[in-house]
Amino acid sequence: QVQLVESGGGLVQPGGSLRLSCVASGRTFDGYVMAWFRQAPGKEREYVAAVNWSDGIAYYADSVKGRFTISRDNAKNTVSLQMNSLKPEDTAVYHCAASYRGTSTSRYDYAYWGQGTQVTVSS
């Protein structure tokens, strides 16, 4: 079965950086889109960034454009999210997700999800 396992979360001061990783297993992901979503307490799960598994083309939410970078390593079956210039409003549980429906910002188009990793931005 498909498994997505996230790591790399933690506590960081405003302006700091973190790198999240998601190891994907259980099938080949050619043709899939891999994404990161986040969910803060009391809020809806929101799209952060996505990358095409096959060609590496990346897409970003406006709120993180210029600060976050998503990438994939096909050989290691890993998707990463480099987060720089972090702000308190970036605090959330970050989830890795996979979709075979093409590029989408809707969580309903993603069939597979990881359990999430907590990111807290605070001084």
Tab-separated table of C-alpha atoms in Angstrom:
chain	number	residue	atom	x	y	z
A	1	GLN	CA	0.000	0.000	0.000
A	2	VAL	CA	1.059	3.606	-0.525
A	3	GLN	CA	2.827	5.208	2.401
A	4	LEU	CA	3.924	8.802	2.789
A	5	VAL	CA	6.092	9.527	5.812
A	6	GLU	CA	7.030	13.091	6.728
A	7	SER	CA	9.920	14.297	8.867
A	8	GLY	CA	11.849	17.464	9.632
A	9	GLY	CA	9.376	19.546	11.591
A	10	GLY	CA	10.235	21.402	14.781
A	11	LEU	CA	10.395	24.712	16.585
A	12	VAL	CA	12.107	27.613	14.837
A	13	GLN	CA	12.342	31.354	15.442
A	14	PRO	CA	10.775	33.848	13.025
A	15	GLY	CA	13.075	34.347	10.060
A	16	GLY	CA	14.564	30.892	10.436
A	17	SER	CA	14.552	27.878	8.121
A	18	LEU	CA	13.415	24.264	8.160
A	19	ARG	CA	13.534	21.472	5.605
A	20	LEU	CA	10.711	18.935	5.504
A	21	SER	CA	11.039	15.556	3.812
A	22	CYS	CA	8.451	13.039	2.650
A	23	VAL	CA	9.460	9.490	1.775
A	24	ALA	CA	6.979	7.832	-0.585
A	25	SER	CA	6.629	4.062	-1.008
A	26	GLY	CA	4.219	1.385	-2.176
A	27	ARG	CA	4.006	2.167	-5.894
A	28	THR	CA	5.666	4.061	-8.713
A	29	PHE	CA	4.703	7.729	-8.820
A	30	ASP	CA	5.234	8.512	-12.504
A	31	GLY	CA	2.408	10.808	-13.588
A	32	TYR	CA	1.595	11.771	-10.024
A	33	VAL	CA	1.666	15.211	-8.460
A	34	MET	CA	3.189	15.412	-4.992
A	35	ALA	CA	2.183	18.265	-2.714
A	36	TRP	CA	2.475	19.774	0.715
A	37	PHE	CA	-0.580	21.005	2.591
A	38	ARG	CA	-0.751	22.516	6.060
A	39	GLN	CA	-3.371	22.787	8.750
A	40	ALA	CA	-3.302	25.214	11.646
A	41	PRO	CA	-5.528	24.706	14.714
A	42	GLY	CA	-9.128	25.636	13.951
A	43	LYS	CA	-8.430	26.220	10.274
A	44	GLU	CA	-9.016	24.365	7.023
A	45	ARG	CA	-6.221	22.327	5.485
A	46	GLU	CA	-4.605	24.575	2.886
A	47	TYR	CA	-2.441	23.990	-0.165
A	48	VAL	CA	1.203	25.066	0.109
A	49	ALA	CA	3.103	23.744	-2.921
A	50	ALA	CA	3.154	20.934	-5.477
A	51	VAL	CA	5.615	19.304	-7.868
A	52	ASN	CA	5.184	17.042	-10.882
A	53	TRP	CA	6.913	13.748	-10.134
A	54	SER	CA	7.907	13.240	-13.782
A	55	ASP	CA	9.401	16.615	-14.766
A	56	GLY	CA	9.914	18.462	-11.484
A	57	ILE	CA	7.832	21.520	-12.417
A	58	ALA	CA	6.788	23.234	-9.185
A	59	TYR	CA	3.780	25.308	-8.135
A	60	TYR	CA	3.257	27.482	-5.061
A	61	ALA	CA	0.564	29.186	-3.038
A	62	ASP	CA	0.946	32.967	-3.082
A	63	SER	CA	1.509	32.985	0.687
A	64	VAL	CA	4.779	31.026	0.380
A	65	LYS	CA	6.062	32.038	-3.066
A	66	GLY	CA	9.644	33.236	-2.858
A	67	ARG	CA	10.173	31.696	0.598
A	68	PHE	CA	9.483	27.982	0.121
A	69	THR	CA	10.957	25.596	-2.440
A	70	ILE	CA	9.517	22.173	-3.251
A	71	SER	CA	11.615	19.524	-4.965
A	72	ARG	CA	11.669	15.782	-5.600
A	73	ASP	CA	14.378	13.169	-5.768
A	74	ASN	CA	13.153	10.309	-7.942
A	75	ALA	CA	16.039	8.020	-7.007
A	76	LYS	CA	15.235	8.334	-3.291
A	77	ASN	CA	11.433	8.559	-3.730
A	78	THR	CA	11.505	11.718	-1.642
A	79	VAL	CA	9.757	15.070	-1.832
A	80	SER	CA	11.226	17.972	0.120
A	81	LEU	CA	10.023	21.386	1.197
A	82	GLN	CA	12.710	23.958	2.000
A	83	MET	CA	11.149	26.704	4.093
A	84	ASN	CA	13.022	29.984	4.560
A	85	SER	CA	12.092	33.303	6.167
A	86	LEU	CA	9.529	31.542	8.319
A	87	LYS	CA	6.744	33.548	9.928
A	88	PRO	CA	4.516	32.778	12.937
A	89	GLU	CA	1.603	32.338	10.527
A	90	ASP	CA	3.442	29.387	8.959
A	91	THR	CA	2.828	27.441	12.174
A	92	ALA	CA	0.830	24.304	11.303
A	93	VAL	CA	0.939	20.568	10.824
A	94	TYR	CA	2.428	19.965	7.386
A	95	HIS	CA	1.163	16.997	5.370
A	96	CYS	CA	2.605	15.352	2.276
A	97	ALA	CA	0.045	14.214	-0.325
A	98	ALA	CA	-0.087	12.469	-3.715
A	99	SER	CA	-2.559	12.915	-6.567
A	100	TYR	CA	-3.038	11.168	-9.911
A	101	ARG	CA	-5.541	13.836	-11.026
A	102	GLY	CA	-2.974	16.338	-12.175
A	103	THR	CA	-1.991	19.628	-10.621
A	104	SER	CA	-4.577	20.710	-8.084
A	105	THR	CA	-4.820	22.997	-5.073
A	106	SER	CA	-7.832	21.099	-3.701
A	107	ARG	CA	-7.190	18.582	-0.962
A	108	TYR	CA	-10.078	16.495	-2.332
A	109	ASP	CA	-8.025	15.602	-5.406
A	110	TYR	CA	-5.282	13.967	-3.354
A	111	ALA	CA	-5.790	10.262	-2.680
A	112	TYR	CA	-2.823	9.598	-0.426
A	113	TRP	CA	-1.731	11.443	2.712
A	114	GLY	CA	0.960	11.286	5.332
A	115	GLN	CA	0.347	11.722	9.058
A	116	GLY	CA	1.993	15.118	9.158
A	117	THR	CA	4.835	16.875	10.930
A	118	GLN	CA	4.455	19.859	13.271
A	119	VAL	CA	6.117	23.162	12.385
A	120	THR	CA	6.061	25.866	15.048
A	121	VAL	CA	7.439	29.350	14.358
A	122	SER	CA	7.798	31.295	17.575
A	123	SER	CA	10.266	33.404	19.508
